[in-house]
Structures are given as structure tokens and as C-alpha cells.
C-alpha atoms as a PDB file:
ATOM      1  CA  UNK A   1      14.614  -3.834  -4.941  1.00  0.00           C
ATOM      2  CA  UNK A   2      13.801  -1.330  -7.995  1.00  0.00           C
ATOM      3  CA  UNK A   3      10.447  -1.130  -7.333  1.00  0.00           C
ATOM      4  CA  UNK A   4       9.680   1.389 -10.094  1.00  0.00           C
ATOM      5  CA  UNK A   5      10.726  -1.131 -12.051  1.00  0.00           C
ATOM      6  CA  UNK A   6       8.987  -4.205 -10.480  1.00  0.00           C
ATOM      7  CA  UNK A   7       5.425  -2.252 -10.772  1.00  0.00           C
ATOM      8  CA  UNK A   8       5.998  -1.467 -14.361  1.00  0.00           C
ATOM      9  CA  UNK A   9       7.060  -5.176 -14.528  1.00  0.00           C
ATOM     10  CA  UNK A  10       3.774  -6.334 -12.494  1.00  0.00           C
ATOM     11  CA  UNK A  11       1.592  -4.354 -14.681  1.00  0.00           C
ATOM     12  CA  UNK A  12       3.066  -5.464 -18.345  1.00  0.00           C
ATOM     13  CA  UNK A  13       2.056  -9.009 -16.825  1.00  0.00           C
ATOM     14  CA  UNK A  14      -0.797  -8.448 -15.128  1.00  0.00           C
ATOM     15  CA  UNK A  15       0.073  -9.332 -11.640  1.00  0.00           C
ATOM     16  CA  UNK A  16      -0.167  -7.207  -8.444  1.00  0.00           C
ATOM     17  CA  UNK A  17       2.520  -6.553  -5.806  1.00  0.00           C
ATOM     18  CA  UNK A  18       0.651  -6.485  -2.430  1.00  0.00           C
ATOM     19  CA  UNK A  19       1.574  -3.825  -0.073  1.00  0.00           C
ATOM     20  CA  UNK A  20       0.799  -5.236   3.465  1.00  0.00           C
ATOM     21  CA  UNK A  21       0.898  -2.686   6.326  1.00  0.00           C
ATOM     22  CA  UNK A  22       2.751  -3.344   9.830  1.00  0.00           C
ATOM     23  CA  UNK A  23       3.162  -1.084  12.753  1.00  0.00           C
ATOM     24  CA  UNK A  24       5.548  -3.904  15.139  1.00  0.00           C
ATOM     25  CA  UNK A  25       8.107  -7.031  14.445  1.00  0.00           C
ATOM     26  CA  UNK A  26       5.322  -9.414  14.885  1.00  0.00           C
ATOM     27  CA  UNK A  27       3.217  -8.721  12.067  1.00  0.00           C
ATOM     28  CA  UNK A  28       6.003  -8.346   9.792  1.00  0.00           C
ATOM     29  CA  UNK A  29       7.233 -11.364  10.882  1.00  0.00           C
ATOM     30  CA  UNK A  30       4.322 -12.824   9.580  1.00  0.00           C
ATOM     31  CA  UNK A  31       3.771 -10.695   6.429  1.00  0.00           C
ATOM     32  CA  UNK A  32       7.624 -11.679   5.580  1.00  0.00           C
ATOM     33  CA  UNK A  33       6.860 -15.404   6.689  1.00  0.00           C
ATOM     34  CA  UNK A  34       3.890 -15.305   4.361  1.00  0.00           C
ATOM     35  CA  UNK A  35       5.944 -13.726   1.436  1.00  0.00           C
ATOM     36  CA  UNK A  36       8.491 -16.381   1.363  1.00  0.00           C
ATOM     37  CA  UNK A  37       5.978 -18.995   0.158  1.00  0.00           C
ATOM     38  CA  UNK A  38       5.544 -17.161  -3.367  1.00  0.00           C
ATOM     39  CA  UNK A  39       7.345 -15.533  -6.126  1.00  0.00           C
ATOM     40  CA  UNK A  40       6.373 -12.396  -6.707  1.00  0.00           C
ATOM     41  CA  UNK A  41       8.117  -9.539  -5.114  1.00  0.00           C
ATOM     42  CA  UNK A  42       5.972  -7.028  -2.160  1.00  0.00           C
ATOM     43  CA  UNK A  43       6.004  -3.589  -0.331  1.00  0.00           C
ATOM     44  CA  UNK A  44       6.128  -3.844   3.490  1.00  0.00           C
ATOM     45  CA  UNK A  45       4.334  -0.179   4.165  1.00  0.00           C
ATOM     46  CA  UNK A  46       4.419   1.661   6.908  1.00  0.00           C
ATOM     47  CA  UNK A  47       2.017   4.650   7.714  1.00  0.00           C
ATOM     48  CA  UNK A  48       2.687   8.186   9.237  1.00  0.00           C
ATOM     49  CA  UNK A  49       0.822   6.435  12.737  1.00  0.00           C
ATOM     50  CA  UNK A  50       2.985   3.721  12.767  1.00  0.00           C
ATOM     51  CA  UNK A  51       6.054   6.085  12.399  1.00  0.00           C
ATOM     52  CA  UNK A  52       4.793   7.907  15.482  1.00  0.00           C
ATOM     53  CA  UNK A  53       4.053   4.441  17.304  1.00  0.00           C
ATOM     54  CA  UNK A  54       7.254   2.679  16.459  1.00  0.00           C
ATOM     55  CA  UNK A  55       9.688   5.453  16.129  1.00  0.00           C
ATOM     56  CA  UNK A  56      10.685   6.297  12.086  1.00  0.00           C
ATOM     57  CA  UNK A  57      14.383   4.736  12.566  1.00  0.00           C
ATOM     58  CA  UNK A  58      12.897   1.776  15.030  1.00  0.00           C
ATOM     59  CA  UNK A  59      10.359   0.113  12.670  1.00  0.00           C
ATOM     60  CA  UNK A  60      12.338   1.036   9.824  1.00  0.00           C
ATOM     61  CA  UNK A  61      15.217  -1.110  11.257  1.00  0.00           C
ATOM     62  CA  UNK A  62      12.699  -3.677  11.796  1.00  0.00           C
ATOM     63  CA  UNK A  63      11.674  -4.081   8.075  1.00  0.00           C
ATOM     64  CA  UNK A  64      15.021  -3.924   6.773  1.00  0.00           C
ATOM     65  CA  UNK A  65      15.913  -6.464   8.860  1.00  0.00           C
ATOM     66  CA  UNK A  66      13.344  -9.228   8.562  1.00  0.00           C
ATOM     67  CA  UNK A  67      13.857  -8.381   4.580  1.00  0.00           C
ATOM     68  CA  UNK A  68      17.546  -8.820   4.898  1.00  0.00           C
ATOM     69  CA  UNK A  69      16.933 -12.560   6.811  1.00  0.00           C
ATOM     70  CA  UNK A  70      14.847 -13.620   4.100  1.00  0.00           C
ATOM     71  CA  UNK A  71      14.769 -14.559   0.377  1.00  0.00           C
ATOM     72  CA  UNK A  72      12.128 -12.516  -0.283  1.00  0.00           C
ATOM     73  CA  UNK A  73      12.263  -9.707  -2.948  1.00  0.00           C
ATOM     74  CA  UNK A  74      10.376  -6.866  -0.876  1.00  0.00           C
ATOM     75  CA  UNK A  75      11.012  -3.028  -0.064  1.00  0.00           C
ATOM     76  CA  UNK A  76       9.356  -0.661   2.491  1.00  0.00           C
ATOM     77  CA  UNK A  77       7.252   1.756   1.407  1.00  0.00           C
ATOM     78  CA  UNK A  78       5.903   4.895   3.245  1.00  0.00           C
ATOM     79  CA  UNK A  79       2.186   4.828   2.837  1.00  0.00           C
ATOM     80  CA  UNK A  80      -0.349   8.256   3.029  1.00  0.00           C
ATOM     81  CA  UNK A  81       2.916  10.758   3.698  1.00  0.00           C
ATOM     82  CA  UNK A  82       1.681  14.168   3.428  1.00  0.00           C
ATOM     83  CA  UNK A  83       4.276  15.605   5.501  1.00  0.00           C
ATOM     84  CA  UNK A  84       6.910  16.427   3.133  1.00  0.00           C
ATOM     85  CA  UNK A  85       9.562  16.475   5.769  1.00  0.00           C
ATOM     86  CA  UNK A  86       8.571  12.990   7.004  1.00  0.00           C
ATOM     87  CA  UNK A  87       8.688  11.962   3.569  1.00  0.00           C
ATOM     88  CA  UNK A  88      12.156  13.341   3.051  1.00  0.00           C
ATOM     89  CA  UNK A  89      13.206  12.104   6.616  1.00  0.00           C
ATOM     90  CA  UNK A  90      12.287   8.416   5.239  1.00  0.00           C
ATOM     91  CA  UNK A  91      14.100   8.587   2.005  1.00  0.00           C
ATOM     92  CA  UNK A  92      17.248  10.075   3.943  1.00  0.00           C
ATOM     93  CA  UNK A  93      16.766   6.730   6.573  1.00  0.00           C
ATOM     94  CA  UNK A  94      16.889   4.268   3.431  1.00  0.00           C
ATOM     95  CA  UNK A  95      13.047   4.042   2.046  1.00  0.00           C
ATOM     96  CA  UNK A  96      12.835   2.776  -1.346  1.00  0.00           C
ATOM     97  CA  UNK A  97       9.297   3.769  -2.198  1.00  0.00           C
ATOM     98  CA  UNK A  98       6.920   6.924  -0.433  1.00  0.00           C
ATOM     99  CA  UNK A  99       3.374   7.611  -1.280  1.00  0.00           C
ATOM    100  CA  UNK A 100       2.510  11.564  -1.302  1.00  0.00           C
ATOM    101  CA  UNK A 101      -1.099  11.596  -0.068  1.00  0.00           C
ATOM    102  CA  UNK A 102      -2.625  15.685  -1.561  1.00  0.00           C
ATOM    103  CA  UNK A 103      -5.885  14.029  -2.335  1.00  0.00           C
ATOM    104  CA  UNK A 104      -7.313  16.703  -0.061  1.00  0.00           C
ATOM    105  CA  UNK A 105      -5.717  19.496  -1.561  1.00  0.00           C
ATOM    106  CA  UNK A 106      -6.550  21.460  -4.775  1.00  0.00           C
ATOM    107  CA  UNK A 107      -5.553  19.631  -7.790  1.00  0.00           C
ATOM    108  CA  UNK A 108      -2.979  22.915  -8.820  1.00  0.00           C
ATOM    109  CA  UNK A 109      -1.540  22.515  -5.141  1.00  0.00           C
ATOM    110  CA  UNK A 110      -1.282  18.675  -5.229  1.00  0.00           C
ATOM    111  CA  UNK A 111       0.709  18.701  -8.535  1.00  0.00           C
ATOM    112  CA  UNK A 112       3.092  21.335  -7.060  1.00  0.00           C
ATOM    113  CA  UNK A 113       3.863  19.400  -3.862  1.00  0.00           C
ATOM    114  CA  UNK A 114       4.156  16.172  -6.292  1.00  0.00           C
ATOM    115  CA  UNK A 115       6.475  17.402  -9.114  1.00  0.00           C
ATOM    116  CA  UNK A 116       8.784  18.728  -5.754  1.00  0.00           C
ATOM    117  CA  UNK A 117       8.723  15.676  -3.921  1.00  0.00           C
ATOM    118  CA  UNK A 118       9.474  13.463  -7.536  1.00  0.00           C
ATOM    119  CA  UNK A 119      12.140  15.596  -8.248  1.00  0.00           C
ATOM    120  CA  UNK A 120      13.775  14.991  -4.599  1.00  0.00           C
ATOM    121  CA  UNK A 121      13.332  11.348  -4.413  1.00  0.00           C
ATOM    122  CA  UNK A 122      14.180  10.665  -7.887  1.00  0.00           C
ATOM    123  CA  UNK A 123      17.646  12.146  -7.349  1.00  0.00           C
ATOM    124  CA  UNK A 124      17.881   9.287  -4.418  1.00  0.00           C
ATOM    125  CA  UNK A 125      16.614   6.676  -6.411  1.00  0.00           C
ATOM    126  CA  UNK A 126      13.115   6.367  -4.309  1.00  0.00           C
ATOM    127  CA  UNK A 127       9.320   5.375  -6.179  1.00  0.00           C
ATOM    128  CA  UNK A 128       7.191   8.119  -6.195  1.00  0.00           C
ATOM    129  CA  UNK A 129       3.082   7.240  -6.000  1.00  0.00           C
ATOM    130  CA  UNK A 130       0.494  10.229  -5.404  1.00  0.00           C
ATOM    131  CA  UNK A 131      -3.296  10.003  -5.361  1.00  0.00           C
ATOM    132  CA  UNK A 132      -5.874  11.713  -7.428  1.00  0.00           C
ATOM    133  CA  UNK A 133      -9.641  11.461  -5.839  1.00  0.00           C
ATOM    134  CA  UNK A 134     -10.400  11.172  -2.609  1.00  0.00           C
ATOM    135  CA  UNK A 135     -10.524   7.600  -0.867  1.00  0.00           C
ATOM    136  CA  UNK A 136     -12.712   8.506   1.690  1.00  0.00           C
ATOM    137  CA  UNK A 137     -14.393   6.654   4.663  1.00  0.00           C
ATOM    138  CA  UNK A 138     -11.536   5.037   7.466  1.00  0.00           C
ATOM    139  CA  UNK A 139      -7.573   5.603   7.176  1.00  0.00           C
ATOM    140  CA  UNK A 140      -5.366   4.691  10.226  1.00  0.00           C
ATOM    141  CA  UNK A 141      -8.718   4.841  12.363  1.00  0.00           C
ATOM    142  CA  UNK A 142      -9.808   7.714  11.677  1.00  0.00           C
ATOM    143  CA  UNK A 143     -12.354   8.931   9.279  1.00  0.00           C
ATOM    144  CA  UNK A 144     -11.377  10.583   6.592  1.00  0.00           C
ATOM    145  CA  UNK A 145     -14.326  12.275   4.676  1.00  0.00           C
ATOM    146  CA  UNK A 146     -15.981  11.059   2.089  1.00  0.00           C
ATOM    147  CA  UNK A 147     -15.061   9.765  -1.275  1.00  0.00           C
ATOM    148  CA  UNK A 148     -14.456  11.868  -4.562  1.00  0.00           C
ATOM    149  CA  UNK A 149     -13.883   9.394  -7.870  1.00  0.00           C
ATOM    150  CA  UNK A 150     -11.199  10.156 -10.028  1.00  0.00           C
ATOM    151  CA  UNK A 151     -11.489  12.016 -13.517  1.00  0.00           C
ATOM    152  CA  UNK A 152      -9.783   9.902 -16.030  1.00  0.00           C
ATOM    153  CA  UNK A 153      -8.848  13.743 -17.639  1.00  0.00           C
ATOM    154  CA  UNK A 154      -7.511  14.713 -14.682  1.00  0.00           C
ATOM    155  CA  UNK A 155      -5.266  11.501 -13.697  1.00  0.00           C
ATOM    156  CA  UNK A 156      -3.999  11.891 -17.143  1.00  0.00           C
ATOM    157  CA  UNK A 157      -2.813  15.479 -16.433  1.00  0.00           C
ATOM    158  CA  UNK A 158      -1.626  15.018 -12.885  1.00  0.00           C
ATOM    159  CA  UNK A 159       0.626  12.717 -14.081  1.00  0.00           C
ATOM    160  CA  UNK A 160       2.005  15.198 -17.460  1.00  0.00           C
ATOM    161  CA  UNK A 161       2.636  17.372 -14.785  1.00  0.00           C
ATOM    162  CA  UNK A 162       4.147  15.419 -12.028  1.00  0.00           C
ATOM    163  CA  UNK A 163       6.577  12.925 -13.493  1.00  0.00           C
ATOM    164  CA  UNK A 164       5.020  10.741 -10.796  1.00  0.00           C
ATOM    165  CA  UNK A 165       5.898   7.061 -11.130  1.00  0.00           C
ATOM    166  CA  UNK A 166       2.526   5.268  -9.752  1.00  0.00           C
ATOM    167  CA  UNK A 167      -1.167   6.680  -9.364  1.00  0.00           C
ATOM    168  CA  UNK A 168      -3.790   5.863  -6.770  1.00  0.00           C
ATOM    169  CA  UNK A 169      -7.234   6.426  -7.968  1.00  0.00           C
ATOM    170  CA  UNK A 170     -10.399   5.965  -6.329  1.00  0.00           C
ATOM    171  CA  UNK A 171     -12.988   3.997  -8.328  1.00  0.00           C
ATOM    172  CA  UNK A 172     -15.383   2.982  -5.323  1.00  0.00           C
ATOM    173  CA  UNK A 173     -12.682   1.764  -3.453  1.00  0.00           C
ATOM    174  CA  UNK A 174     -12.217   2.936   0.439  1.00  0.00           C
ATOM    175  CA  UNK A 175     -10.913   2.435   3.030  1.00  0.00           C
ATOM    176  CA  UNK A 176     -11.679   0.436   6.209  1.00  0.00           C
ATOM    177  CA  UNK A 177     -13.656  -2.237   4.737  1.00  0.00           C
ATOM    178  CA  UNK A 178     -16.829  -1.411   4.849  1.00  0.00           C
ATOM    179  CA  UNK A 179     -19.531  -3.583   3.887  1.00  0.00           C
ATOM    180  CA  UNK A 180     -21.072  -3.275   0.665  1.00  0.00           C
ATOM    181  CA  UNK A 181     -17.910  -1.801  -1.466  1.00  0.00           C
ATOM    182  CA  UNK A 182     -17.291  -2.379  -4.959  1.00  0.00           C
ATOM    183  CA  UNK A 183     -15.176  -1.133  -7.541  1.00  0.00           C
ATOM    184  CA  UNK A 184     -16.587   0.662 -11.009  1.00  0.00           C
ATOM    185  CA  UNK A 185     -14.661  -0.743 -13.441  1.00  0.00           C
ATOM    186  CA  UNK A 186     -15.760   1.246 -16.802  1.00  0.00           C
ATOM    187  CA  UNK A 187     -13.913   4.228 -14.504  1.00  0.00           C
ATOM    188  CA  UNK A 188     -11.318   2.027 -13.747  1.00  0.00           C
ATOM    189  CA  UNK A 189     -10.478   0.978 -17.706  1.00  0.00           C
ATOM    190  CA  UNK A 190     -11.186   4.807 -18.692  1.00  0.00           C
ATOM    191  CA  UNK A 191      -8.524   5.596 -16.306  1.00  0.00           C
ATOM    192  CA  UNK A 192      -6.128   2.647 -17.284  1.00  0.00           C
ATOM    193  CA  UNK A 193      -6.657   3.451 -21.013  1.00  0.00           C
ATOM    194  CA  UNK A 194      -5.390   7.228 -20.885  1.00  0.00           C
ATOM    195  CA  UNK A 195      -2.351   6.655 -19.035  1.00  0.00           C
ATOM    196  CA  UNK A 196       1.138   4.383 -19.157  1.00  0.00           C
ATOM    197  CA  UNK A 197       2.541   4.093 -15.445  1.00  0.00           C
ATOM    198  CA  UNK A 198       1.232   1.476 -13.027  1.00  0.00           C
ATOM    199  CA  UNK A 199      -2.307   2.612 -10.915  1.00  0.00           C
ATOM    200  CA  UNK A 200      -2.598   1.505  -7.175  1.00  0.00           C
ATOM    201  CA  UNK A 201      -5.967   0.259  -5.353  1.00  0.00           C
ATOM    202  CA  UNK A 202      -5.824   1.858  -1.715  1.00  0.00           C
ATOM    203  CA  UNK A 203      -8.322  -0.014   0.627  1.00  0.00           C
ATOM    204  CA  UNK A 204      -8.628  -3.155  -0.699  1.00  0.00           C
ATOM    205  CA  UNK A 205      -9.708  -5.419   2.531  1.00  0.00           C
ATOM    206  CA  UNK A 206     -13.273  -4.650   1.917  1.00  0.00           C
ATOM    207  CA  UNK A 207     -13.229  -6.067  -1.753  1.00  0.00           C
ATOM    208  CA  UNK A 208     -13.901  -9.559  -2.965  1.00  0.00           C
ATOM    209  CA  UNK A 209     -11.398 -11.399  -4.163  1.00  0.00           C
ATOM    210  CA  UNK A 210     -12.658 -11.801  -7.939  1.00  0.00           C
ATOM    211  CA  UNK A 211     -12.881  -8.073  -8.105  1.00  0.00           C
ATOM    212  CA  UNK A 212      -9.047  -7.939  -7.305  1.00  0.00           C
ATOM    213  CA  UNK A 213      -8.366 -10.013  -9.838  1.00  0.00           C
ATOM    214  CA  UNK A 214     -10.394  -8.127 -12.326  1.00  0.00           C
ATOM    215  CA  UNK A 215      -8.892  -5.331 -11.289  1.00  0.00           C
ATOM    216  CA  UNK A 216      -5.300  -6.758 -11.919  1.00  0.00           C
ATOM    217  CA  UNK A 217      -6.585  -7.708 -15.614  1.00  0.00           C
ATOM    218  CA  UNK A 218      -7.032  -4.093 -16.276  1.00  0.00           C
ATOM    219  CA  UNK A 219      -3.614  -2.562 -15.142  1.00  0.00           C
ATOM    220  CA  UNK A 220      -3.802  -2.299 -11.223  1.00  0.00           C
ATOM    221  CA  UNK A 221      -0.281  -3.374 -10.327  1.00  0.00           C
ATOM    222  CA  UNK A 222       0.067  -2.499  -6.568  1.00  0.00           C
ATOM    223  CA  UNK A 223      -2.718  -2.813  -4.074  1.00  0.00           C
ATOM    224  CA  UNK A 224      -2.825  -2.181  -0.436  1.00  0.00           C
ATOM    225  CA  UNK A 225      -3.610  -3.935   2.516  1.00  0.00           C
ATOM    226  CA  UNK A 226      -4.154  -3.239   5.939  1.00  0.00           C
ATOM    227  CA  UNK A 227      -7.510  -3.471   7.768  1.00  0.00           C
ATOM    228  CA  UNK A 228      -7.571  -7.365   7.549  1.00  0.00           C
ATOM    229  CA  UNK A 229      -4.390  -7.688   8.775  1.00  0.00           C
ATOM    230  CA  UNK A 230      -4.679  -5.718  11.757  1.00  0.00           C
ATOM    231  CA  UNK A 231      -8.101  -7.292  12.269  1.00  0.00           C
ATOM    232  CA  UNK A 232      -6.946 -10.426  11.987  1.00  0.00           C
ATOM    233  CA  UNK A 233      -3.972  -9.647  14.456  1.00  0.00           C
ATOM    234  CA  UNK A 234      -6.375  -8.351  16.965  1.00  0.00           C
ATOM    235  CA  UNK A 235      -9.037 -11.060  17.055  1.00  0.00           C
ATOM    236  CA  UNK A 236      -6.899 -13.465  18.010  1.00  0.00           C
ATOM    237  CA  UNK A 237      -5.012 -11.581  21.089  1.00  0.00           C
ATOM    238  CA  UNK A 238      -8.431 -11.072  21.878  1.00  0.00           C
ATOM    239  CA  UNK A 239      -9.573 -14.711  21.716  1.00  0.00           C
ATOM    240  CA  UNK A 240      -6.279 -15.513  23.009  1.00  0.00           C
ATOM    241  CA  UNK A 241      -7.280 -18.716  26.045  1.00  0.00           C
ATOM    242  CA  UNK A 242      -3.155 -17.513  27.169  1.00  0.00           C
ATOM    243  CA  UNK A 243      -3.143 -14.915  29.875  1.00  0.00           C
ATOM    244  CA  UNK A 244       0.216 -14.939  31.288  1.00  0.00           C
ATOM    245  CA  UNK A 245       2.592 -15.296  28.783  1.00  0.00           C
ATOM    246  CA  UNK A 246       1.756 -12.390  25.729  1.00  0.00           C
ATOM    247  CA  UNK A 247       4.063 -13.627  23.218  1.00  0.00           C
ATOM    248  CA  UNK A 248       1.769 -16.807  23.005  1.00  0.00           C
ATOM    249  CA  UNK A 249      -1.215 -14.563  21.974  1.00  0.00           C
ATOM    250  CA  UNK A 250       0.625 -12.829  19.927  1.00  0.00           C
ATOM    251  CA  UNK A 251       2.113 -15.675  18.040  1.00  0.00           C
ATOM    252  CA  UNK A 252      -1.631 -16.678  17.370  1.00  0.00           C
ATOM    253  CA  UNK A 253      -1.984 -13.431  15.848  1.00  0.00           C
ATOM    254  CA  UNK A 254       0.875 -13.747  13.558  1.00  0.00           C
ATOM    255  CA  UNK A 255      -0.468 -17.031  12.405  1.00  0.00           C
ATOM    256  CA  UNK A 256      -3.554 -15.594  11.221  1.00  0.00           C
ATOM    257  CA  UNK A 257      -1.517 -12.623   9.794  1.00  0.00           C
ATOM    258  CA  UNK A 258       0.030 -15.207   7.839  1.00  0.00           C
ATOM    259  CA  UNK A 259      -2.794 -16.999   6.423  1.00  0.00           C
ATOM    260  CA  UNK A 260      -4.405 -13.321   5.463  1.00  0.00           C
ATOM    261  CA  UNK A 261      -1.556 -12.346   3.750  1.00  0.00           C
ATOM    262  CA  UNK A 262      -0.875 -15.432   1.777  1.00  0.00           C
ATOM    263  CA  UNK A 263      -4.419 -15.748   0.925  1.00  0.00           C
ATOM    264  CA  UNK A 264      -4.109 -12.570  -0.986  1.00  0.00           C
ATOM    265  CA  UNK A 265      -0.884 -13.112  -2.387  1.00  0.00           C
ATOM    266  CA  UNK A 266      -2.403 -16.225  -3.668  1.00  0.00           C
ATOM    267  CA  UNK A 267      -4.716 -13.842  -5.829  1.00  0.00           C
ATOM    268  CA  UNK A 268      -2.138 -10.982  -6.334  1.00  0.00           C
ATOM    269  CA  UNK A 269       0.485 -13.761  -8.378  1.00  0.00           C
ATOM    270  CA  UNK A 270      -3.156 -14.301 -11.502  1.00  0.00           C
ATOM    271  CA  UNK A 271      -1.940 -17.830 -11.876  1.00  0.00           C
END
């Protein structure tokens, strides 16, 4: 899948492609199983803390492979890289897509590391997003700071700069889910007005569903999800009546996984 070219398609018609996160074969089973019911292409992404849980090559392998045994139209992407070797080491194992996370750095050293990194991947064919702001509150389980809202000036110029091919921006948006969250969307169209490549909504699983579709209507074309997937996954081990066999549990997670993810695909195709 181009997926440089399937965001810049997604945006032109106002759709989003959902990037749902997995760490094992079960929930991407289910992401996958959930996939198949709809036509709009997704990114199966896959976080530096699932690389060191599942191995990079191991749940790589597993992605390609429950891609290759479907019809779906999907890629995997890595998500928050901001190891540059990792990020290199994926696009050498077959990654179509990497996200360079220097949200935390200064803006001067976050356009350097970008502009190197787009250069690299482009010559391998590979979608290049970055992040301007900080999306602050929980990433991976851990907390990561607090929140710093992009500069529509500054996007603008990171991505002059950078040659970058998608931009996450935080507008209210963090991670984690935490109650209360909401999106400013007079930032949000600022933003979307000043630039021409497709912008990305990082944690989304703590927004209501008509604000994801409003924020599809103004040019968000790729938006992430992972906290009510592995929430959903985890409730029902935990419920789970089954305590001898695990792959029964764990089957009752990927049912739920399913129903999560197709619920938001449901709002990600605008019909």
C-alpha cells in the first residue's frame, strides 16, 4: 500500500484511515478481522514498547502476515520512533510508514532529525509523519508531560523545512483517554488552512465520536488508536469466567477488539 498516497487520498475526501495499535497476533487478528468488513484502507502501528515486547522482526512478521491472508488494503506503521536507528532498522525490515516523534526537542533540532530521516526513508519508498506540539498526558503507560498546542506558524514552517509527508498536531488532544478531553477546533482549521499535506490526531480514544468526525471535515486524515483497544482487550481476560484454557479468554478479548475497532471505522469511512 502507498500510503502517502492513500492519506493524501483520505484527506481530498474527507475520510480518515484509522491507525489501530497491536503489540501480539491476537489483537491484530481482530483489528484485521474488523478491517475486512469496510472499504477504506488502515495502518496496523506498532510502538517502540511493542518492538521491545514482541521482538522488531517477530511482530513485524506477524502484521505482514495477517495483511497478506486478507483482502484488506492496510500497511504497518511505526508509531512514536524517536530512535533513529530503530526507525531505520524498521524501514530496512519492510515498514511502509514511521512516525518521528521530536515533539520534545527544540523546534531547530526536531526539523534537523526530520529533514534526515525524510530524506532516508524517501529513498526506500517509506511515509514520513513527525509531530509539532507536545501531546502530553499517557503514551505506552507512561506519562509523558504535559501538553504544548501547536502554532499554526510553526507547523507551517516545520513542514517548508522538513519535506515531511504527514503532521501530528496537538489541538487538546492527548493521550490515554482521559476524561474530559476535547479538541479546539478554530486551532485545528488555523492549522489545516496554512498547510497542504494530510494532519494526524494522536490519542483519539478519549474523544467523542462526533468530534472525530468534525475533525475529519476539516482535513484530519489519519487518526490513532490505542488505549481502547488495549482496554478493551484487557477487560475481558479479566472478566474472563475460563480459567484453564487462555486462548478462550483471549478470544473474548479479540471479540471486543473487534467491535472497538469497527465501531470507529464505522466513523472513520464519513458515510
Amino acid at each position: 500500500m502507498d500510503v502517502k498516497n492513500e492519506l493524501n487520498k483520505a484527506r481530498q475526501n474527507r475520510y480518515a484511515i484509522g491507525a489501530f495499535n497491536t503489540s501480539n497476533l491476537e489483537v491484530t487478528k481482530a483489528i484485521v478481522c474488523a478491517a475486512a468488513k469496510f472499504d477504506i484502507p488502515i495502518l496496523i502501528a506498532t510502538t517502540p514498547s511493542a518492538i521491545e515486547y514482541a521482538g522488531l522482526k517477530t511482530i513485524f512478521d506477524i502484521v505482514r502476515d495477517e495483511i497478506a491472508n486478507s483482502k484488506i488494503k492496510a500497511a504497518i506503521h511505526l508509531d512514536h520512533g524517536k530512535d533513529f536507528n530503530q526507525i531505520k532498522e524498521a524501514i530496512e525490515v519492510g515498514y511502509k510508514s514511521v512516525m518521528f516523534d521530536g515533539s520534545k526537542l527544540s523546534f531547530d533540532e526536531n526539523v534537523h532529525l526530520t529533514e534526515r530521516l525524510v530524506e532516508y526513508a524517501h529513498r526506500h519508498d517509506v511515509c514520513v509523519e513527525a509531530e509539532v506540539g507536545v501531546i502530553g498526558h499517557e503514551e505506552g503507560g507512561k506519562v509523558s508531560g504535559k501538553s504544548e498546542k501547536s502554532a499554526p506558524d510553526q507547523v507551517k514552517k516545520f513542514i517548508e523545512l522538513t519535506g515531511v509527508d504527514s503532521i501530528a498536531v496537538s489541538v487538546g488532544n492527548e493521550h490515554g483517554a482521559p476524561k474530559g478531553e476535547s479538541l479546539d477546533f478554530k486551532l485545528l482549521k488555523s492549522i489545516a488552512d496554512v498547510i497542504d499535506i494530510p494532519l494526524v490526531l494522536h490519542g483519539a480514544s478519549g474523544l467523542k465520536f462526533h468530534d472525530l468526525s468534525e475533525a475529519i471535515d476539516v482535513g484530519v486524515a489519519k487518526i490513532n488508536i490505542d488505549t481502547n483497544i488495549r482496554h478493551a482487550f484487557l477487560h475481558e481476560i479479566e472478566t474472563s469466567k475460563e480459567k484453564n484454557d487462555y486462548r478462550v479468554p483471549f478470544a473474548e478479548g479479540m471479540e471486543e477488539v473487534e467491535k472497538v475497532v469497527s465501531k470507529y471505522l464505522e466513523i472513520f469511512s464519513n458515510v
